[in-house]
Short mmCIF file of C-alpha atoms in Angstrom, two decimals:
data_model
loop_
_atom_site.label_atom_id
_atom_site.label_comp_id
_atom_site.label_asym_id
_atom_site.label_seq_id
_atom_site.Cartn_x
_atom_site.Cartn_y
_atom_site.Cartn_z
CA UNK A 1 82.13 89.62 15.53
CA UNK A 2 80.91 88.68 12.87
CA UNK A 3 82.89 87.67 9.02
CA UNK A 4 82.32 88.12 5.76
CA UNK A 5 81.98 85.17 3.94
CA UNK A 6 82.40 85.33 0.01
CA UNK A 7 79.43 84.01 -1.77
CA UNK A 8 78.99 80.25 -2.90
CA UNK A 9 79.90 79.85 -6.46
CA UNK A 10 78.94 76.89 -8.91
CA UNK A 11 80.85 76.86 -12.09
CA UNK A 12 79.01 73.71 -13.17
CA UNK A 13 76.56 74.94 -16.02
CA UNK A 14 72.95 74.80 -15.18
CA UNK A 15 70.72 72.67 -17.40
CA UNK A 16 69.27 76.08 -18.38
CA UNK A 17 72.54 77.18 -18.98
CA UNK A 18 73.51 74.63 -21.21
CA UNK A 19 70.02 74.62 -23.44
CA UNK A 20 70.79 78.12 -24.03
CA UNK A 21 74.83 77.60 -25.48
CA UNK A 22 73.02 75.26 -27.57
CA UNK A 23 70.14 77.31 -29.10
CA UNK A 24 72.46 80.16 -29.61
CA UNK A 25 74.96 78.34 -31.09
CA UNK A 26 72.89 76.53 -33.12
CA UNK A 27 71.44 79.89 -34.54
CA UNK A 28 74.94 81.65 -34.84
CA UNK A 29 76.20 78.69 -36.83
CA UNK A 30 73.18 79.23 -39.50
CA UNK A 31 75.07 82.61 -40.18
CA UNK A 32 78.76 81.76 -39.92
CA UNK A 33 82.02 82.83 -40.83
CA UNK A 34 80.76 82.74 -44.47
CA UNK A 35 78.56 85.24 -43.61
CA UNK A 36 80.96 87.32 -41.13
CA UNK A 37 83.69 87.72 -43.62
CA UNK A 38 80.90 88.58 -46.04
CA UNK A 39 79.62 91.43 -43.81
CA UNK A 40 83.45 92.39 -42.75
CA UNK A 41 83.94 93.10 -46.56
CA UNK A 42 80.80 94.75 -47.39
CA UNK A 43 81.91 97.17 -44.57
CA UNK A 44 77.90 96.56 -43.25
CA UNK A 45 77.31 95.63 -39.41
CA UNK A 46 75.95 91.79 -38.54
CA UNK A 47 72.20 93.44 -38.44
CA UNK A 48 71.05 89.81 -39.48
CA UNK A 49 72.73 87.73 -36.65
CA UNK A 50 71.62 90.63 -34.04
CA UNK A 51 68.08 90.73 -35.02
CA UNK A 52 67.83 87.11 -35.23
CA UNK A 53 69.43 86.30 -31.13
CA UNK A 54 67.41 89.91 -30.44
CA UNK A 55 63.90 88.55 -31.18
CA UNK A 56 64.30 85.52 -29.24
CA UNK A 57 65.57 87.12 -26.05
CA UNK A 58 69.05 85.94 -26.36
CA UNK A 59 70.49 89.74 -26.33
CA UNK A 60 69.07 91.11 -23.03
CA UNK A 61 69.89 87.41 -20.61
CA UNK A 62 71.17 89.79 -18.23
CA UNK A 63 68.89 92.23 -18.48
CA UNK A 64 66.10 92.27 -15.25
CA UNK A 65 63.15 90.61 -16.21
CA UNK A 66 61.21 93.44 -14.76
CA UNK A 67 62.35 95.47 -17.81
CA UNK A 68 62.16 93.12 -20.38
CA UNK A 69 65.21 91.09 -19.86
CA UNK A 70 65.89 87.33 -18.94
CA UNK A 71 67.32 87.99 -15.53
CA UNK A 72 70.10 85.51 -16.06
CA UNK A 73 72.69 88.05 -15.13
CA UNK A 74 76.13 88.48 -16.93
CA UNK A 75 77.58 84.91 -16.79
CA UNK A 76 74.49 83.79 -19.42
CA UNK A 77 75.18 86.60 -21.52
CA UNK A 78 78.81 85.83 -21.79
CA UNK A 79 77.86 82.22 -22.55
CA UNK A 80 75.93 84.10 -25.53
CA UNK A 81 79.22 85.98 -26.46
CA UNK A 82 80.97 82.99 -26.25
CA UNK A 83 78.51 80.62 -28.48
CA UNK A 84 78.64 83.21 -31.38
CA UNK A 85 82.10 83.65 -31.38
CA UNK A 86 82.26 80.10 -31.39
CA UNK A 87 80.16 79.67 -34.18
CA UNK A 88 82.59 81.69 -36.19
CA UNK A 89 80.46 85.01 -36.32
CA UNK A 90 81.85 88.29 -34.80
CA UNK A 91 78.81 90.62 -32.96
CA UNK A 92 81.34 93.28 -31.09
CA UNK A 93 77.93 95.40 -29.65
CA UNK A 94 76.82 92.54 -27.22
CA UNK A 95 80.15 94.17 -25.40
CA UNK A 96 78.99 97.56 -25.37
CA UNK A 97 75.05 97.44 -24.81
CA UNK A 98 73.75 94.91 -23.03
CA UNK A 99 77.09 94.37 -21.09
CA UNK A 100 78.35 98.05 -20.24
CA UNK A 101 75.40 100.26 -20.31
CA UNK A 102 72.80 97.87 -19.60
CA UNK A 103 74.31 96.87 -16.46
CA UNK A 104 75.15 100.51 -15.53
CA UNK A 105 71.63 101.29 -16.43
CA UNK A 106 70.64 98.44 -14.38
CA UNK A 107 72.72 99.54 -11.45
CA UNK A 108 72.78 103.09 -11.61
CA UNK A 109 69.51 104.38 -13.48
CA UNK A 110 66.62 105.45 -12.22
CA UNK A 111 62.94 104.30 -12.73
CA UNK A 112 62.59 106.78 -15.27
CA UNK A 113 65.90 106.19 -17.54
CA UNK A 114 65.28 102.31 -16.86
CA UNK A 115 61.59 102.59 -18.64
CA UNK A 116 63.31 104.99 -21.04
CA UNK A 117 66.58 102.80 -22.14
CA UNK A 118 66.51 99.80 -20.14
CA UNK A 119 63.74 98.12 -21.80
CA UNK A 120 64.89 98.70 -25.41
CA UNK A 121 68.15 97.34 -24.43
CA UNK A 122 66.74 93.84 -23.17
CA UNK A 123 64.37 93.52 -25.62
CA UNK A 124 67.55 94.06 -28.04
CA UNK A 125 65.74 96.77 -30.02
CA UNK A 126 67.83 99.74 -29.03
CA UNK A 127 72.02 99.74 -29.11
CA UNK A 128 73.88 102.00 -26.56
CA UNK A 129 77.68 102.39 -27.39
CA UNK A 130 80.27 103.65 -24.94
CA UNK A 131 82.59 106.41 -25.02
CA UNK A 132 85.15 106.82 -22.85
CA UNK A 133 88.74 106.50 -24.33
CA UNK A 134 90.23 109.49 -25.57
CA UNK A 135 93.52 110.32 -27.50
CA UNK A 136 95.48 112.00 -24.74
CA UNK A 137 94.00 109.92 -21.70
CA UNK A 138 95.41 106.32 -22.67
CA UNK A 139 95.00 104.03 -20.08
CA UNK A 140 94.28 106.92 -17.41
CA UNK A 141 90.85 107.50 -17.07
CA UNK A 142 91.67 110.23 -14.24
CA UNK A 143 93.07 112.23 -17.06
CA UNK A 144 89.76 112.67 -19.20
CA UNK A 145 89.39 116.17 -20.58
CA UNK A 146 85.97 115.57 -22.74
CA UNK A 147 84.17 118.40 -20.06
CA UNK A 148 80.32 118.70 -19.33
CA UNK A 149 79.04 122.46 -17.60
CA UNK A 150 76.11 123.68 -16.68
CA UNK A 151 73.85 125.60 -18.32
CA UNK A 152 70.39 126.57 -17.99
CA UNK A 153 69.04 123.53 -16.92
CA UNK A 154 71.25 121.41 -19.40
CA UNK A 155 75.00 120.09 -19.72
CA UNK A 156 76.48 121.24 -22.46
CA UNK A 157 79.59 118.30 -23.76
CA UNK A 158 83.01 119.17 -25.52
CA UNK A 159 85.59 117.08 -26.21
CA UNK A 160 86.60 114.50 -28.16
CA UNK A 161 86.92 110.27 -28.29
CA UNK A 162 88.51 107.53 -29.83
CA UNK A 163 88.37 104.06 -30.86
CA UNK A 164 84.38 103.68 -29.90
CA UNK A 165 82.93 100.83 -30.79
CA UNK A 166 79.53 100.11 -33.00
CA UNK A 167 78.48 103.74 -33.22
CA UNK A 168 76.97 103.31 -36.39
CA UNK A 169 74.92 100.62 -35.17
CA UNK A 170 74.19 102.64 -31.87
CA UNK A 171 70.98 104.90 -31.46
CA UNK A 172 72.61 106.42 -28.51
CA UNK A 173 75.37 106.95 -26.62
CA UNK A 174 76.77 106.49 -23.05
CA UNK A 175 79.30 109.13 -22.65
CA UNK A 176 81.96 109.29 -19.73
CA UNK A 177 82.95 112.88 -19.41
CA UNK A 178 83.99 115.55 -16.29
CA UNK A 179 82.57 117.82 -14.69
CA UNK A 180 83.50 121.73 -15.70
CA UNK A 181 83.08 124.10 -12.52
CA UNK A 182 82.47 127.97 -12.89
CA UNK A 183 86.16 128.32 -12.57
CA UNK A 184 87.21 126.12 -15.20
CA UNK A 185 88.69 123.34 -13.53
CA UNK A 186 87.47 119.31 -14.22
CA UNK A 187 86.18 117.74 -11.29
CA UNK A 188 84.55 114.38 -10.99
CA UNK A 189 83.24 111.81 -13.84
CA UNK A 190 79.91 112.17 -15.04
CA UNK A 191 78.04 109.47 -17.39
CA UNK A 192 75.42 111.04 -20.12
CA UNK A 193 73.39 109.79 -22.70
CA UNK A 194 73.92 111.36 -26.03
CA UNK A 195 71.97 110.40 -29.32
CA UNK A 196 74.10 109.16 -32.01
CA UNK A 197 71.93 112.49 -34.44
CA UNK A 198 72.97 115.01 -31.41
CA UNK A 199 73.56 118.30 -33.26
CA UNK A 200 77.05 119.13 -33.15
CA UNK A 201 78.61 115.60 -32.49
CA UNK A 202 81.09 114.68 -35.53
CA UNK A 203 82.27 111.04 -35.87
CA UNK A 204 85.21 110.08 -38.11
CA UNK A 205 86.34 106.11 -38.43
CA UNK A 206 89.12 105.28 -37.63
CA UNK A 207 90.81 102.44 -40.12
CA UNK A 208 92.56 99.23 -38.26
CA UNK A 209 93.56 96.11 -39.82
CA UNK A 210 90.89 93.80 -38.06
CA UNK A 211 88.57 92.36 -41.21
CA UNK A 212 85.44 93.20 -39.06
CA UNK A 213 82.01 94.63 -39.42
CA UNK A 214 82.42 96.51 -36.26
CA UNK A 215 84.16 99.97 -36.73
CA UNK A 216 85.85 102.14 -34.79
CA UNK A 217 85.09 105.91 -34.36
CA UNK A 218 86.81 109.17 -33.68
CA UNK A 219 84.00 111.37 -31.63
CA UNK A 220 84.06 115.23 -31.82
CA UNK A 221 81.69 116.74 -29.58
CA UNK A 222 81.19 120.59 -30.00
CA UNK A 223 79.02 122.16 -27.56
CA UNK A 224 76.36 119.39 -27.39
CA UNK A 225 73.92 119.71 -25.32
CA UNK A 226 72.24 116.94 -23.09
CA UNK A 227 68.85 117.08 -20.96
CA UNK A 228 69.58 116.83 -16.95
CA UNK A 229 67.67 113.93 -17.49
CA UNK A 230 70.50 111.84 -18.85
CA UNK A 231 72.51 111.97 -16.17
CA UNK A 232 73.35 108.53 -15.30
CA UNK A 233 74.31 107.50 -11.62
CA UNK A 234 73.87 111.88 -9.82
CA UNK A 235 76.52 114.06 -10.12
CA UNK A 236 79.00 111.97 -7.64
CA UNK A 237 78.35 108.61 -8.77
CA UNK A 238 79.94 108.60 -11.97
CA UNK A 239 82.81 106.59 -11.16
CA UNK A 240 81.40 103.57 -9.44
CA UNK A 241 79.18 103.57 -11.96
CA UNK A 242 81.40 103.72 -14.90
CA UNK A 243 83.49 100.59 -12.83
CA UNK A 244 80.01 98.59 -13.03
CA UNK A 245 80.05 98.52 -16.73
CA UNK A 246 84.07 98.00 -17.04
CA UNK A 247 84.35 94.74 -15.04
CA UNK A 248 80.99 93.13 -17.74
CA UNK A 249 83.55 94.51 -20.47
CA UNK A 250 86.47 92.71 -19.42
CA UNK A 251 84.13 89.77 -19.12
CA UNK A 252 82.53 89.98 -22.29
CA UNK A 253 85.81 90.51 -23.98
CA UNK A 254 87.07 86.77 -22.15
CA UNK A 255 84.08 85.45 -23.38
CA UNK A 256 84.69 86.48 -26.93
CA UNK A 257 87.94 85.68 -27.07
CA UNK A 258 87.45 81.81 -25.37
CA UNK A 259 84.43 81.55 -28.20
CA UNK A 260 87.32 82.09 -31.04
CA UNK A 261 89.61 80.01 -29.40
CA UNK A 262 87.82 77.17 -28.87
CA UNK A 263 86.87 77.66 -32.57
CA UNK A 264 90.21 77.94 -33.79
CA UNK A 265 91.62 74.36 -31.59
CA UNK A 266 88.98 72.53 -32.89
CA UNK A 267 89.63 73.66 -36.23
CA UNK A 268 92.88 72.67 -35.91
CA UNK A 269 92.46 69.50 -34.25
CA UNK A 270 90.49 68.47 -36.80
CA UNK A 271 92.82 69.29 -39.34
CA UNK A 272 95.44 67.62 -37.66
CA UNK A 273 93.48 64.27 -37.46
CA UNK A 274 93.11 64.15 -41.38
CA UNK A 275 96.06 65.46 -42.85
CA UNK A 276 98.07 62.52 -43.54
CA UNK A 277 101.92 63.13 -44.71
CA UNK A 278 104.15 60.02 -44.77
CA UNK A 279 101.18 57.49 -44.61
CA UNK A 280 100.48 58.93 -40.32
CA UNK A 281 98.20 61.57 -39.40
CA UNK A 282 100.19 64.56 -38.76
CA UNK A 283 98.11 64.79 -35.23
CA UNK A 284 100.03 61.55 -34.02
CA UNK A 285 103.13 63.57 -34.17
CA UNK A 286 103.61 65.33 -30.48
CA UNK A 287 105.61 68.21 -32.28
CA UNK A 288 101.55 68.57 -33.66
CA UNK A 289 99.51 67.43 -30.67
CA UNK A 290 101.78 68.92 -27.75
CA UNK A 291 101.30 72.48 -28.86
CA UNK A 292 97.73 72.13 -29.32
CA UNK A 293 96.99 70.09 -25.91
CA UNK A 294 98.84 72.93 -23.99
CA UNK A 295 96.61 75.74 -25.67
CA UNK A 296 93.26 73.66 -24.81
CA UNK A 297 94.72 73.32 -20.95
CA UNK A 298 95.60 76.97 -21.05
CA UNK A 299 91.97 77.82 -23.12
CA UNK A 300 90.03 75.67 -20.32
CA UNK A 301 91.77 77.45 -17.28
CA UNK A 302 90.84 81.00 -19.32
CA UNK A 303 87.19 79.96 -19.53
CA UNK A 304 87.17 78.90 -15.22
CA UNK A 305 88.61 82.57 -14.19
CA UNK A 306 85.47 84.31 -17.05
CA UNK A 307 83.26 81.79 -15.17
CA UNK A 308 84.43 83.19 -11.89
CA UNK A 309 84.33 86.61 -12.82
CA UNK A 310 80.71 86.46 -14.11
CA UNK A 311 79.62 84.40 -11.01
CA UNK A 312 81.30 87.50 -8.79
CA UNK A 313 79.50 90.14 -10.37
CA UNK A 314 76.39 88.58 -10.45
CA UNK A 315 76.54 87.82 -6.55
CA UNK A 316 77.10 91.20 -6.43
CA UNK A 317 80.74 90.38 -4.82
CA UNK A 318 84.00 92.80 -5.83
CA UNK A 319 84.72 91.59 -9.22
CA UNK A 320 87.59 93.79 -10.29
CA UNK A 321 90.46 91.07 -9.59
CA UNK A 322 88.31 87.72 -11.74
CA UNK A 323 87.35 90.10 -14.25
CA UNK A 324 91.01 91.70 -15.08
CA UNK A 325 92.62 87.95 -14.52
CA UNK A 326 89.96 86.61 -16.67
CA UNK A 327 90.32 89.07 -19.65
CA UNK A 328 94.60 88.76 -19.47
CA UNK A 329 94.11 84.91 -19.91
CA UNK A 330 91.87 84.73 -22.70
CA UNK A 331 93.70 87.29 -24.66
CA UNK A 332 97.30 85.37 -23.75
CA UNK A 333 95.46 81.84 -24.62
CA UNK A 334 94.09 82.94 -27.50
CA UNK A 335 97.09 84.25 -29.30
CA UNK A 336 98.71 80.72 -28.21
CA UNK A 337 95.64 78.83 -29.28
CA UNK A 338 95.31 80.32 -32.75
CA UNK A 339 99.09 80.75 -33.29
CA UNK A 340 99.16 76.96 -33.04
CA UNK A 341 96.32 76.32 -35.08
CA UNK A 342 97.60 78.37 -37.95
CA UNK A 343 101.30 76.20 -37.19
CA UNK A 344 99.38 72.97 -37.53
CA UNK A 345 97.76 73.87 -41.02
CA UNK A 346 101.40 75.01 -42.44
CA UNK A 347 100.83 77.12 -45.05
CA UNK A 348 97.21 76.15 -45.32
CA UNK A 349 97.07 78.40 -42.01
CA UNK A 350 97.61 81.69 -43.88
CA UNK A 351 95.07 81.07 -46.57
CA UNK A 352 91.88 83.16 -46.55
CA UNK A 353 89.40 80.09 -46.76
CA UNK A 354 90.43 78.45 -43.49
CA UNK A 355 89.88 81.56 -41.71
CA UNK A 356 92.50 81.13 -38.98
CA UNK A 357 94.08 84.93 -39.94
CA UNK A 358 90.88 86.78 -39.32
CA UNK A 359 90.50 84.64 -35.95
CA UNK A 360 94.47 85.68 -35.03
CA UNK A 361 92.95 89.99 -35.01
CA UNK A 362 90.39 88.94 -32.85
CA UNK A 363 92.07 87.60 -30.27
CA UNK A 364 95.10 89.92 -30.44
CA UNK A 365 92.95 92.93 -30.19
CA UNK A 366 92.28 91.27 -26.65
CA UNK A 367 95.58 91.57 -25.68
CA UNK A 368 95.31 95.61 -25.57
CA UNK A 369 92.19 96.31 -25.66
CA UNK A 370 89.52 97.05 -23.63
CA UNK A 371 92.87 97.69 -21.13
CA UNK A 372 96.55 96.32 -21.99
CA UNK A 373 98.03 93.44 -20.51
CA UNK A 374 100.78 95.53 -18.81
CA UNK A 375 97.70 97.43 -17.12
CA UNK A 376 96.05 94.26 -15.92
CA UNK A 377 99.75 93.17 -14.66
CA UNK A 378 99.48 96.68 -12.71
CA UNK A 379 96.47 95.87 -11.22
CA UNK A 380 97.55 92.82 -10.04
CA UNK A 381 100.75 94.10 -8.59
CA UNK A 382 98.72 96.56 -6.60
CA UNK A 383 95.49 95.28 -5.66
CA UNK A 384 96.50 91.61 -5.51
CA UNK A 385 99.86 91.82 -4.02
CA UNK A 386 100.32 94.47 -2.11
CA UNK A 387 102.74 95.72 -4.35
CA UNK A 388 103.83 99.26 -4.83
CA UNK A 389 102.13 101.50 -7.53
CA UNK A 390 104.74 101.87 -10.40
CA UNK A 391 102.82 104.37 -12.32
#
């Protein structure tokens, strides 16, 4: 009989691979943290920085080429996250467009929505957001009460979201909601595409302490109606599909988060090899260089598991496990990797102009969001050990 065989991986960097961390680094770092803080505190989204990777091609790497992409798949768009992270700029939509609902559309549309959405989104001209968390459902995504029925032809959406990302950036949206039978009752998950001008969806931001361009919405959808047409994935597919776009979330969000902590190590490393106290670089000390050599061990084995989750996905191999390790390590060796940078500057850490605060929100956000850490630790009991469900 015959065995599977899982597929053959490389997680040395093509030459391609490499040529295109250094263009889009090298184009991220014209903007910079100068200009991130700048658009963070104008309350104004990076339009600048995404038009600028956009009309080069650098937004839709994953995309198929057939529909305008590069066909790199997701491990060269998370080497784009990672670059512009890296070059101190923040871009949170690369997460939700060409990561989620480009590679739903990709696996789950049809000819029609891929001509329709597809192409926009790899040619980096039109922004999908996502919206599936709500204020009741937490982490359970079984318990989703935003509810889609029938009628005439159409769906017609109620319910409500929270914490969605870029929808001010977004021309449309890629909605997770349930279906609502003739007798009330939710059955399974349904994806739609809803424009961001729908008449009666209400948005509301929702304040957070991050100092970012990206907001985060509160969605209020009364009676909105959607064409049958925008119907992502049939009326049974919904769920596979919506895992398809979670597992290049929690990749993208690794990505992200290994971009801003390998910014915020060599930041400190450098600091720590020109600060002099006592006539000795303070970097000599091993109360300085310790810390910071653990956090680049525990950065580097981060970056391997996002390598091995993007190489997964793109083989088309079950990704869940790589992509849930991959986001709990970058989140956990972030927080260590900028904690200790901020340690190493002493009070220079909490000043404004070295930046190291704003880098500390982006990497703690990591820690519970897209999912928590405790929910990652679930999965792992489960799926990975065999372990009994404990919730």
């Amino acid at each position: 009989m015959a065995t599977e065989t899982a597929p053959a991986l490389s997680l040395v960097p093509s030459q391609e691979e490499a040529m295109l961390r250094e263009t889009v680094g090298s184009i991220a770092a014209g903007f910079g943290p100068a200009y991130a803080r700048g658009k963070a505190a104008a309350g104004e989204p990076p339009v600048e920085l995404w038009d600028s990777l956009a009309s080069r091609g650098y937004l839709g790497v994953n995309i198929p080429e057939e529909y305008d992409g590069g066909g790199l798949g997701m491990s060269a768009l998370a080497a784009v996250g990672e670059e512009v992270t890296a070059a101190g700029c923040s871009l949170l939509l690369i997460v939700v467009s060409p990561a989620i609902a480009g590679s739903i559309l990709t696996r789950h549309g049809n000819e029609e929505q891929k001509d329709r959405w597809l192409r926009g989104i790899g040619r980096g001209t039109l922004k999908i957001a996502f919206a599936i968390t709500e204020p009741d459902a937490g982490s359970n995504a079984h318990n989703l009460s935003t509810a889609a029925r029938r009628d005439n032809g159409r769906w017609i959406l109620r319910g409500q979201k929270t914490f969605i990302s870029g929808v001010e950036e977004a021309d449309a949206l890629l909605v997770v909601a349930r279906a609502r039978g003739a007798d009330g009752s939710l059955g399974l998950p349904l994806l739609l595409i809803v424009d961001v001008d729908a008449p009666g969806l209400e948005r509301q931001e929702v304040p957070t302490v991050a100092p970012d361009s990206d907001k985060q919405w509160q969605l209020f959808f009364d009676d909105v109606e959607v064409d049958a047409d925008r119907l992502i994935g049939g009326e049974t597919a919904g769920l596979k599909a919506i895992f398809d776009g979670l597992n290049p979330e929690r990749i993208m969000g690794a990505a992200i988060c290994n971009g801003i902590s390998r910014r915020a190590l060599a930041q400190a490393a450098a600091y720590a090899r020109e600060r002099v106290v006592w006539d000795t670089p303070i970097g000599a000390h091993q109360g300085i260089s310790h810390p910071l050599a653990e956090a680049k061990i525990e950065l580097e084995l981060a970056r391997l598991m996002q390598q091995k989750a993007a190489a997964l996905y793109d083989a088309g191999a079950p990704a869940g496990e790589p992509s849930n390790m991959a986001k709990y390590a970058a989140a956990e060796a972030g927080v260590k990797c900028v904690d200790r940078a901020i340690q190493a500057h002493g009070g220079n850490g909490f000043a404004l102009e070295y930046g190291l605060t704003d880098m500390y929100w982006g990497v703690r956000i990591v820690r519970t969001a897209p999912v928590s850490r405790e929910m990652i630790l679930n999965y792992v009991a489960e799926h990975s050990l065999g372990l009994p469900r404990s919730y």
